[in-house]
Coordinates of C-alpha atoms in Angstrom, one line a residue:
Chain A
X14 CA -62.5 147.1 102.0
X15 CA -64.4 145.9 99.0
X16 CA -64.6 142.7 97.6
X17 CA -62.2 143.9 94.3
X18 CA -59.7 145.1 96.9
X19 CA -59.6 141.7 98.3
X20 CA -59.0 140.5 95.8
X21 CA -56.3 142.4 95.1
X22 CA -54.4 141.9 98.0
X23 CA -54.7 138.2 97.6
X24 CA -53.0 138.4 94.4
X25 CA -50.4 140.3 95.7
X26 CA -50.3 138.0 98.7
X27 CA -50.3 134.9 96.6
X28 CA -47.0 136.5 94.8
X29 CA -45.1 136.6 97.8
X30 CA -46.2 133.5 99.4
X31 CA -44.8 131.6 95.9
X32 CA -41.8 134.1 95.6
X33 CA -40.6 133.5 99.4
X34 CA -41.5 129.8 99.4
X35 CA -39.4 129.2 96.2
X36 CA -36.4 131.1 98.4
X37 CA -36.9 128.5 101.2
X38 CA -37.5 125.6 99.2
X39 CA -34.1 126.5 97.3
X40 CA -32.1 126.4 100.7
X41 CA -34.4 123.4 102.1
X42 CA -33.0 121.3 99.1
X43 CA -29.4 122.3 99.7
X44 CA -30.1 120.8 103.0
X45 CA -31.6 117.8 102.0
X46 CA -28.9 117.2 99.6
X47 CA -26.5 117.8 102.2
X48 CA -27.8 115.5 105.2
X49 CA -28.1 112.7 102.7
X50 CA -24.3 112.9 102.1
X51 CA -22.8 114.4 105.6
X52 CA -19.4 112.9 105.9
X53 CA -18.8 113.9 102.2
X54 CA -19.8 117.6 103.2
X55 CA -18.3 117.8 106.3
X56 CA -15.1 116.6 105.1
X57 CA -14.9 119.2 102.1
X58 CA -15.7 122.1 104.6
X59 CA -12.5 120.6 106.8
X60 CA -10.5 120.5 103.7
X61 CA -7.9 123.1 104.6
X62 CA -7.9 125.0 100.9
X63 CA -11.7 125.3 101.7
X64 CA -11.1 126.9 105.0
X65 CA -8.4 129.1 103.2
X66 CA -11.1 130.5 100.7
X67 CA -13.8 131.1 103.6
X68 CA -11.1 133.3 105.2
X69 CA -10.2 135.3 101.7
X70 CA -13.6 135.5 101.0
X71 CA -14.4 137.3 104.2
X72 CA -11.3 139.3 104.3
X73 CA -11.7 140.4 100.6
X74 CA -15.2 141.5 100.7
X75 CA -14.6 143.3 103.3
X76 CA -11.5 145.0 102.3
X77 CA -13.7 145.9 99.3
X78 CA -16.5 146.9 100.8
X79 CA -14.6 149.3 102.6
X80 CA -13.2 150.8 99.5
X81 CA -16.8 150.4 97.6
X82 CA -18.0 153.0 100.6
X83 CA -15.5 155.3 100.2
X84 CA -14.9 155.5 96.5
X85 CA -18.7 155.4 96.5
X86 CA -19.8 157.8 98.5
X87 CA -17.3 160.4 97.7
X88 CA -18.5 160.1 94.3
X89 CA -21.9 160.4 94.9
X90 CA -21.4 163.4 97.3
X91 CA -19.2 165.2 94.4
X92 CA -22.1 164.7 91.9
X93 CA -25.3 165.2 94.1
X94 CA -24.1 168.3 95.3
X95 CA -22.0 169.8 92.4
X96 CA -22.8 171.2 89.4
X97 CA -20.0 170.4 87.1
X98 CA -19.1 169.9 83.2
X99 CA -20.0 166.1 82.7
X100 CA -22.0 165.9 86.0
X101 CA -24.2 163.7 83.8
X102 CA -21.6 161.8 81.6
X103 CA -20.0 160.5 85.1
X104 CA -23.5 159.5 86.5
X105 CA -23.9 157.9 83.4
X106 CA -20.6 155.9 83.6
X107 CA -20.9 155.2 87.5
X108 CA -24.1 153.0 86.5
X109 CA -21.7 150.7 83.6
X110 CA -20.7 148.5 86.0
X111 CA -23.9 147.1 87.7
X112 CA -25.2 146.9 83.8
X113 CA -22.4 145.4 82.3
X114 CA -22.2 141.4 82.1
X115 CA -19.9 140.4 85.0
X116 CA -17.4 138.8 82.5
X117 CA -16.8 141.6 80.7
X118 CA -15.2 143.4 83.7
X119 CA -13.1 140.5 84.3
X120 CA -11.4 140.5 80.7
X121 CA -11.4 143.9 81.0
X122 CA -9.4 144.2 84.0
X123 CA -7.3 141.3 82.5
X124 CA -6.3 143.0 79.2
X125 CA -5.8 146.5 81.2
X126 CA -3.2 145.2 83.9
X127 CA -1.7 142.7 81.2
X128 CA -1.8 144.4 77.8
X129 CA -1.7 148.1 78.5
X130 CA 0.7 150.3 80.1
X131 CA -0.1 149.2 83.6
X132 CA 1.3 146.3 82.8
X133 CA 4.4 146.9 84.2
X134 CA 2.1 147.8 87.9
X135 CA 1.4 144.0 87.3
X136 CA 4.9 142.8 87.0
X137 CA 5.9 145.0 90.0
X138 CA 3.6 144.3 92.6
X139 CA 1.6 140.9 91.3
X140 CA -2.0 142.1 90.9
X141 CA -3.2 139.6 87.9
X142 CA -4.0 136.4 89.5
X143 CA -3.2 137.2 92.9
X144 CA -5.4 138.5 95.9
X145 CA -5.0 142.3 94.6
X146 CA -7.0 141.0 91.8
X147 CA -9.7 139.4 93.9
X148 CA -10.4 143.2 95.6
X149 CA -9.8 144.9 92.1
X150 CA -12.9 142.9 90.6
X151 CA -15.0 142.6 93.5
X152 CA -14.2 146.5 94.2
X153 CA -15.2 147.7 90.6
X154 CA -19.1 146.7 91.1
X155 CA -19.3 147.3 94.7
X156 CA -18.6 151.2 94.2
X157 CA -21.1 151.3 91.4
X158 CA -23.9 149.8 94.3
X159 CA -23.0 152.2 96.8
X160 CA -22.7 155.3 94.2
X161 CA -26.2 154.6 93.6
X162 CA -27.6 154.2 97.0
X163 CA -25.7 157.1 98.3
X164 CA -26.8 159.4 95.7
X165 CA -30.0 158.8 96.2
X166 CA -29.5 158.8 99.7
X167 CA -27.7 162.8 99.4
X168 CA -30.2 163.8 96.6
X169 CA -33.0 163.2 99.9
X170 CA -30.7 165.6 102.3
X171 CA -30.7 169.1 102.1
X172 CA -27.7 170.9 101.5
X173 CA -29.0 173.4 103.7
X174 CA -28.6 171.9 106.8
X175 CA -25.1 171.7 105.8
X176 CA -24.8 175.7 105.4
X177 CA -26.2 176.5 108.4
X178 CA -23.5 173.7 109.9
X179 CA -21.0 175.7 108.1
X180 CA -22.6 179.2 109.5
X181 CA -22.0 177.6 112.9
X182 CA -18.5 177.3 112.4
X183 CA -18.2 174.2 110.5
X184 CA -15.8 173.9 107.3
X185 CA -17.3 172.0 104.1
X186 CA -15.9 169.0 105.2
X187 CA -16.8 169.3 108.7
X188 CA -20.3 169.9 107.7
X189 CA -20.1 166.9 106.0
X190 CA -18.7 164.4 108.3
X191 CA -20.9 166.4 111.3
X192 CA -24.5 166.5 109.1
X193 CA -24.5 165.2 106.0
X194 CA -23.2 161.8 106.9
X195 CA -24.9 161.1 110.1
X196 CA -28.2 161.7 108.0
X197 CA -27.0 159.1 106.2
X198 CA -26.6 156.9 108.5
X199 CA -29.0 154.1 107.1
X200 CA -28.1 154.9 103.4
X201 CA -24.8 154.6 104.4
X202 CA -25.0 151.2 106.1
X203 CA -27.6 150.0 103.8
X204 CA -24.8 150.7 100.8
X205 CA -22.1 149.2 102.8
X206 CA -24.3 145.7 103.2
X207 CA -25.0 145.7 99.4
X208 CA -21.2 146.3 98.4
X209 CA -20.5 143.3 100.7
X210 CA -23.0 141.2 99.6
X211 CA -21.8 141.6 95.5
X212 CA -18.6 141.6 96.7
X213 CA -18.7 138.1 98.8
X214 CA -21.1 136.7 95.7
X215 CA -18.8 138.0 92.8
X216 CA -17.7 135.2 91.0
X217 CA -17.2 136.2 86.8
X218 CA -14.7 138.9 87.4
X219 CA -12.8 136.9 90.0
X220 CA -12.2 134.0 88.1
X221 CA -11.0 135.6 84.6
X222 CA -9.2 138.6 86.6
X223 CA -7.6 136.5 89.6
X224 CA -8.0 132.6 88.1
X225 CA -9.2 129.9 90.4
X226 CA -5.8 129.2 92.1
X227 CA -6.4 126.9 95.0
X228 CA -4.9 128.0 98.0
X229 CA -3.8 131.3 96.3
X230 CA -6.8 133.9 94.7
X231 CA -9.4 130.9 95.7
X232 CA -12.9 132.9 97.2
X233 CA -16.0 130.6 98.3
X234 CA -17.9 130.9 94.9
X235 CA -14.7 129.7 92.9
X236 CA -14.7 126.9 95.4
X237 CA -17.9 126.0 94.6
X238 CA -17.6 126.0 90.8
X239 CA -14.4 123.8 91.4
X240 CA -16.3 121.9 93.5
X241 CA -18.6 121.1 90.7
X242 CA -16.2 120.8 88.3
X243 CA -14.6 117.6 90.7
X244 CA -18.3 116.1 90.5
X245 CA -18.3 117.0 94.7
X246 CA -22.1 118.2 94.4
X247 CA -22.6 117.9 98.1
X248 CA -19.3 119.7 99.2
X249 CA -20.7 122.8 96.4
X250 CA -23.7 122.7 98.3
X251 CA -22.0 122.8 101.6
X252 CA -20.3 125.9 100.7
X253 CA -23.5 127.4 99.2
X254 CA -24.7 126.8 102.7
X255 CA -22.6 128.1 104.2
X256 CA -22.6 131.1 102.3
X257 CA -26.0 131.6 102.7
X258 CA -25.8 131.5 106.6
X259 CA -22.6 134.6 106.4
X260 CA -25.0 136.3 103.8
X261 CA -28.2 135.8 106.1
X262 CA -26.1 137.0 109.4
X263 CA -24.3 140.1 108.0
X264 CA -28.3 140.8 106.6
X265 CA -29.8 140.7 109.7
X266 CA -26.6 142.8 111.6
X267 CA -27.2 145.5 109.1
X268 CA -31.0 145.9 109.2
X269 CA -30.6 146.0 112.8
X270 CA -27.6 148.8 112.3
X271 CA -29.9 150.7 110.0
X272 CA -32.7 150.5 112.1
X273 CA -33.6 154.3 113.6
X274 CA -34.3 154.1 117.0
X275 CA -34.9 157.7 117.6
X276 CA -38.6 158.1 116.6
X277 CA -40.7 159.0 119.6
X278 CA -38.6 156.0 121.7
X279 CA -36.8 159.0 123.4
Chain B
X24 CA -20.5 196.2 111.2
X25 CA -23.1 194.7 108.4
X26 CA -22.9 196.5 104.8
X27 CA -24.3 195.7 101.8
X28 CA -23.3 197.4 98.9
X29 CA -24.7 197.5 95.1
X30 CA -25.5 193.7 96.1
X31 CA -27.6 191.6 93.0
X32 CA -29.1 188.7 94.4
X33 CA -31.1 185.8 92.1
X34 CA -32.9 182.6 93.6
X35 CA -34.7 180.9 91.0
X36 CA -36.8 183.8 88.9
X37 CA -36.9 186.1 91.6
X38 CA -33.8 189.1 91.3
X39 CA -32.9 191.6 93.7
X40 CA -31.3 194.6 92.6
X41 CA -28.8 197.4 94.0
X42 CA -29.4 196.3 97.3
X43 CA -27.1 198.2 100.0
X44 CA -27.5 198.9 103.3
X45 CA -25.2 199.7 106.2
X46 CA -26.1 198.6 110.3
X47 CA -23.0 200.2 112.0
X48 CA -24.4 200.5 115.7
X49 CA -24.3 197.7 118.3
X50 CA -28.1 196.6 119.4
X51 CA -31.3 195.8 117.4
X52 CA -32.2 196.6 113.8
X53 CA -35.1 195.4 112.1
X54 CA -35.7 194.1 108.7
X55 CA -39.6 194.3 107.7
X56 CA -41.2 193.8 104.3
X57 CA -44.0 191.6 102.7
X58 CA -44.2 188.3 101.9
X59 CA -41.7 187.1 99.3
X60 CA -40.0 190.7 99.3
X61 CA -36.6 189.2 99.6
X62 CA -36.1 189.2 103.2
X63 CA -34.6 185.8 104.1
X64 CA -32.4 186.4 100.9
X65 CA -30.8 189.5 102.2
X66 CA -29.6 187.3 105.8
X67 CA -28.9 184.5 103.9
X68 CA -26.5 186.6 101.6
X69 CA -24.9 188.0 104.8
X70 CA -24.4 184.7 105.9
X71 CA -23.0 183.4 102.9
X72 CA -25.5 180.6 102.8
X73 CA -26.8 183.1 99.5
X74 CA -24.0 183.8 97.0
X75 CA -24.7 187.0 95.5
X76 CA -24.5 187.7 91.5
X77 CA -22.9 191.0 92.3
X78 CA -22.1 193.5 94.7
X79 CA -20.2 193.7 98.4
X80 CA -20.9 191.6 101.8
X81 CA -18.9 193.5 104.9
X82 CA -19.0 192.5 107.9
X83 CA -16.9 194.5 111.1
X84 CA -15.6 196.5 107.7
X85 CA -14.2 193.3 105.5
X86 CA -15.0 192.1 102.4
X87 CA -16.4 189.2 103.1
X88 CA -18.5 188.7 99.5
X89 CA -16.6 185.5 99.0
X90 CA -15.6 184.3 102.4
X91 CA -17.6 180.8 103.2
X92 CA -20.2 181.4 106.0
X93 CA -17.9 179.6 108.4
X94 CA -15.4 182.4 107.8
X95 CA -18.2 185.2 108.8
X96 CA -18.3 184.2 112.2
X97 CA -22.0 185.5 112.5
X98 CA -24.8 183.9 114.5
X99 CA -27.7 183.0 111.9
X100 CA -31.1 181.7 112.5
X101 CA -33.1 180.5 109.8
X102 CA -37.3 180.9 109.8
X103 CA -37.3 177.2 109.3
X104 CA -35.4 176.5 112.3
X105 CA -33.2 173.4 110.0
X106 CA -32.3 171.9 114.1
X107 CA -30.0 168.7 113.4
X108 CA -32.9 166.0 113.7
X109 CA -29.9 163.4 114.5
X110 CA -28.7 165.6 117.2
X111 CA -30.4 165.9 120.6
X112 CA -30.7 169.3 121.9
X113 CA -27.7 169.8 124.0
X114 CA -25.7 168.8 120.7
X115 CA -27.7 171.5 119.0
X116 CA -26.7 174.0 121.5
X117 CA -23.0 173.1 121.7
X118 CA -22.4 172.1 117.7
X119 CA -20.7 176.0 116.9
X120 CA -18.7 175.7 120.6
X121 CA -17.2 172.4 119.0
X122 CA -17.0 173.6 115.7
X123 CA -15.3 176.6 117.0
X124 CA -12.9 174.3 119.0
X125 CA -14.4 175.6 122.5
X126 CA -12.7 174.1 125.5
X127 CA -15.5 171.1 126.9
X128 CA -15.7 172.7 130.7
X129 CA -16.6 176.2 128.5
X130 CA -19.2 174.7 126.3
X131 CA -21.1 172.8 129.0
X132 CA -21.1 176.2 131.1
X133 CA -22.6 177.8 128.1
X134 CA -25.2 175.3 126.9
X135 CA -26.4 175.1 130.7
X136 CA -26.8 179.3 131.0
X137 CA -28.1 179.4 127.4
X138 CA -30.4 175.8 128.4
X139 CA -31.1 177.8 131.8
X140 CA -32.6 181.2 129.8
X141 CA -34.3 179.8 127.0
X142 CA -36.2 177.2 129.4
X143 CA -35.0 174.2 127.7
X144 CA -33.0 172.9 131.0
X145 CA -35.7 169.7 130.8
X146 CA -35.0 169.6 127.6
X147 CA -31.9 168.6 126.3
X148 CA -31.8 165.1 125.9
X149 CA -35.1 165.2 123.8
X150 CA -34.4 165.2 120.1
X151 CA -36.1 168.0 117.5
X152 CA -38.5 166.1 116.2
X153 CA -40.2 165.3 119.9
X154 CA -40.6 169.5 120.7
X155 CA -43.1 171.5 119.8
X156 CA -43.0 175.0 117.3
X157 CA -41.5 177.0 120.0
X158 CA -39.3 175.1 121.5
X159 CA -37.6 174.1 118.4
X160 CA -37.6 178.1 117.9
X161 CA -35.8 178.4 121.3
X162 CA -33.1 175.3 120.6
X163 CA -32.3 177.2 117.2
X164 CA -32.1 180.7 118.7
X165 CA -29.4 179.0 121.3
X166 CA -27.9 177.3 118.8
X167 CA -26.6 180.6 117.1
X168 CA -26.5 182.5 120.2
X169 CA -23.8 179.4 121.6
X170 CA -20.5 181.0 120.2
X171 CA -20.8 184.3 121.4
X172 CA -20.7 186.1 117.6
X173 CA -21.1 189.4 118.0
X174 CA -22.9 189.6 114.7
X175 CA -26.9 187.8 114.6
X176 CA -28.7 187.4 111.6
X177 CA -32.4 186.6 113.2
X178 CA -35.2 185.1 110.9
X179 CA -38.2 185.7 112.7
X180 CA -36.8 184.7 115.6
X181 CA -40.3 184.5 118.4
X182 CA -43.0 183.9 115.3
X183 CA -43.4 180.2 116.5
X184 CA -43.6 181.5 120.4
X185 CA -46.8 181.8 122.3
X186 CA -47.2 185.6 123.8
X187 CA -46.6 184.9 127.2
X188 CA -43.1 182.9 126.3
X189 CA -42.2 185.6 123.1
X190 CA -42.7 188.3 125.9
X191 CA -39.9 186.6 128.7
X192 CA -38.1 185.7 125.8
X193 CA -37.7 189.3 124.2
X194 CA -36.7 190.8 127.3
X195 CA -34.1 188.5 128.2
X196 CA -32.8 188.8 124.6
X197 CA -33.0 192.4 124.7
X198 CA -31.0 192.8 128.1
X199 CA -28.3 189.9 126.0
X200 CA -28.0 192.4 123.7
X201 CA -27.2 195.1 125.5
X202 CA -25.0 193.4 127.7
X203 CA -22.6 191.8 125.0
X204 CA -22.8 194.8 122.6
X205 CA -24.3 192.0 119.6
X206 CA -25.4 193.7 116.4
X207 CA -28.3 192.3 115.4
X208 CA -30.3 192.2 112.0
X209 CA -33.9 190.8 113.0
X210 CA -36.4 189.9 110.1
X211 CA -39.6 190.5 111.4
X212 CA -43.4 190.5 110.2
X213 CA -44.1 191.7 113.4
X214 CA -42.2 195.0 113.9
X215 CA -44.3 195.8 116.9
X216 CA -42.7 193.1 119.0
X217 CA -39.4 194.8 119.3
X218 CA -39.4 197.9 117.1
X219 CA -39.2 199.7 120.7
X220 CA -35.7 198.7 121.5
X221 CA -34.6 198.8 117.5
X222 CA -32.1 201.1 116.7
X223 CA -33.4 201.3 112.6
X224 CA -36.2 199.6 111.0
X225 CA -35.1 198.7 107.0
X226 CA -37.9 198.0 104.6
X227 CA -38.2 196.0 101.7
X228 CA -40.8 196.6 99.5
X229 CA -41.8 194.3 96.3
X230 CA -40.1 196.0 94.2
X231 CA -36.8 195.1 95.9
X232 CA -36.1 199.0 96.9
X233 CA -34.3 198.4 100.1
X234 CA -34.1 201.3 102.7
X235 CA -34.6 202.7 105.8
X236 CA -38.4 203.4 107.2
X237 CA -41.3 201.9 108.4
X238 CA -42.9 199.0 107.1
X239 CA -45.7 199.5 104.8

């Protein structure tokens, strides 16, 4: 290695040494901030509208990532392997929502399920400012993640291997669900981690779409900008906390998921 | 049981014209030709994993032009082998039984005859990616055999096989032949391999004239 390629990787190196230490130091202050004020912490997380939101939060995000990976990847199936009229108009439009600002999907949803047509869906079933709402919002950018990854993913798979499935006896869909998806195993998983992840963090959208009703449409980010709001810094950063720790878990659970063990292990 | 009549065939620039040709007898035909000729198009096509532009697929005497390949009910093996890399071996060998709702005490008794002749007994709990050439060539040539179609659409099926294994392996597949009463179309670089037990020998040339002959 030469000296000029030393150097190189230093300067690289040096980049992620300051990049990851500014992660840690972030959640070393939270911390700090929250072991200086414990009981105040501990008694926000006890609080039983805080316990409420933990639970919607992980019940919502999952419920949408669920939805993200199959509107998502039946999407991106459709356009990676079809040509179409408009193939490229709706590859276009699948990408809006990860470019547009979160806000702007929250009023959106707002003036379509309260000033349109659909607004009588609203008045039926109670979507607006209730839980419905809270999937809806976190739903809408989650498919656009996992339309992305998945593409990608399916553009990377051949579409013979499906043919020959379907020589073998296999229908289209078979071939699918028997080839295409198992070879997707780690795109798949890795999409479904990243459609959580926006989906547990989503915070814009929720709170113009579904309001920050305690006890009602109230997810762990709303709690901690109400948090703020009621000058409670340490029971916001408790929260953050504890978000962090889900986020880090459900990380670690899906590297290991996506991790292929069948190189020359077997 | 295979005909191909007035087919037109186009991948990428390349365009095959007026291409028919009729295998009616049970057993081994061959189909020779250079390089880039069109040979893997014309199985392909039969399969249905090749739509053509124009033209009539039959197979057993229907109009199969538009029937997907899983309607063909043929055996196909393609030159690159395309094994299931997530799949181990035995799940190679069994994926048509399944897909062709065999009962489970049926498809194990005809992955472990199929396993027992091909010599790949040891073998199937390994995964594609951890056998050699040949043995992937073996896996894939069980994996279309597995079903029992009595159609086979072989793309240079024992190319990847050292001699010794290519000769055991063309006289047990030879005798399978006989025994079951399989048609089977064979591309081939090396007619010489089985061109004693085949029935006709078709030639492409690169002009795309299809027809019966030796290969030049």
């Amino acid at each position: 290695m030469t000296r000029g390629d030393r150097n190189f990787i230093k300067v690289l190196g040096a980049v992620a040494v300051v990049y990851i230490g500014l992660l840690l130091a972030m959640v070393l202050a939270n911390l700090i901030l929250v072991a200086n004020d414990s009981a105040s912490a501990w008694a926000t997380l006890t609080r039983a509208e805080i316990q409420q939101a933990i639970f919607l939060s992980l019940g919502t995000s999952l419920l949408s990532a669920v939805l993200s990976v199959w509107i998502g990847t039946g999407i991106a199936y459709l356009v990676s392997r079809q040509q179409f009229p408009g193939r490229r108009l709706v590859d276009f439009l699948m990408d809006m929502p990860i470019f547009l600002p979160p806000l702007v999907i929250g009023i959106s949803l707002l003036i379509l399920f309260r000033r349109t047509p659909l607004s009588m869906l609203d008045s039926a079933v109670g979507i607006a400012f209730y839980v419905p709402a809270i999937v809806l919002a976190q739903s809408i950018v989650g498919v656009a993640f996992v339309y992305r990854t998945m593409k990608a993913t399916f553009d990377t798979i051949s579409v013979r291997q499906e043919r020959i499935a379907q020589s073998l006896g296999c229908s289209r869909f078979g071939a699918f669900c028997k080839v295409t998806l198992p070879q997707s195993q780690q795109g798949l998983i890795t999409a479904a981690a990243i459609a959580w992840a926006r989906s547990f963090g989503e915070f814009g959208p929720v709170l113009v779409f579904a309001g920050s009703i305690r006890g009602r449409t109230e997810v762990m980010p709303v709690s901690i900008y109400l948090e703020l709001n009621s000058g409670n810094l340490s029971g916001a950063v408790i929260i953050a906390l504890m978000m962090i720790v889900i986020a880090a878990a459900v990380l670690l659970v899906a590297r290991v998921a996506a991790d292929d063990r069948r190189g020359g292990g077997r | 049981m295979i005909e191909l009549s007035q087919v037109n065939l186009r991948r990428g620039g390349f365009h095959l014209k007026n291409l028919s040709m009729k295998v009616d007898q049970v057993g081994l035909h061959l189909l020779t030709g250079q390089t880039g000729a069109g040979k893997t198009s014309i199985v392909e096509a039969i399969g249905g994993l090749h739509p053509v532009e124009s033209g009539t697929v039959r197979l057993r005497g229907l109009d199969v032009t538009n029937a997907s390949p899983e309607r063909r009910c043929i055996g196909y093996l393609p030159q690159d082998v395309a094994l299931f890399g997530h799949l181990s071996v035995r799940e190679n060998l069994r994926f048509s039984c399944r897909a062709r709702r065999w009962t489970p005490k049926r498809t194990k008794e005809r992955v472990e005859s199929l396993s027992e002749a091909l010599g790949l007994a040891g073998l199937l709990d390994r995964y594609p990616m951890n056998l050699s050439g040949g043995q992937q060539q073996c896996v894939a040539l069980g994996r279309a055999l597995a079903s029992e179609p009595d159609i086979l659409c072989l793309d240079e099926p024992f190319a990847a096989l050292d001699a010794q294994t290519r000769e055991k392996l063309i006289q047990w597949f030879q005798g399978y032949v006989q025994e079951n009463e399989v048609t089977v179309l064979a591309v081939t670089h090396q007619p010489q391999w089985l061109q004693a037990e085949a029935r006709s020998i078709w030639n492409i040339d690169r002009q795309g004239n299809l027809g019966v002959g030796p290969s030049s």
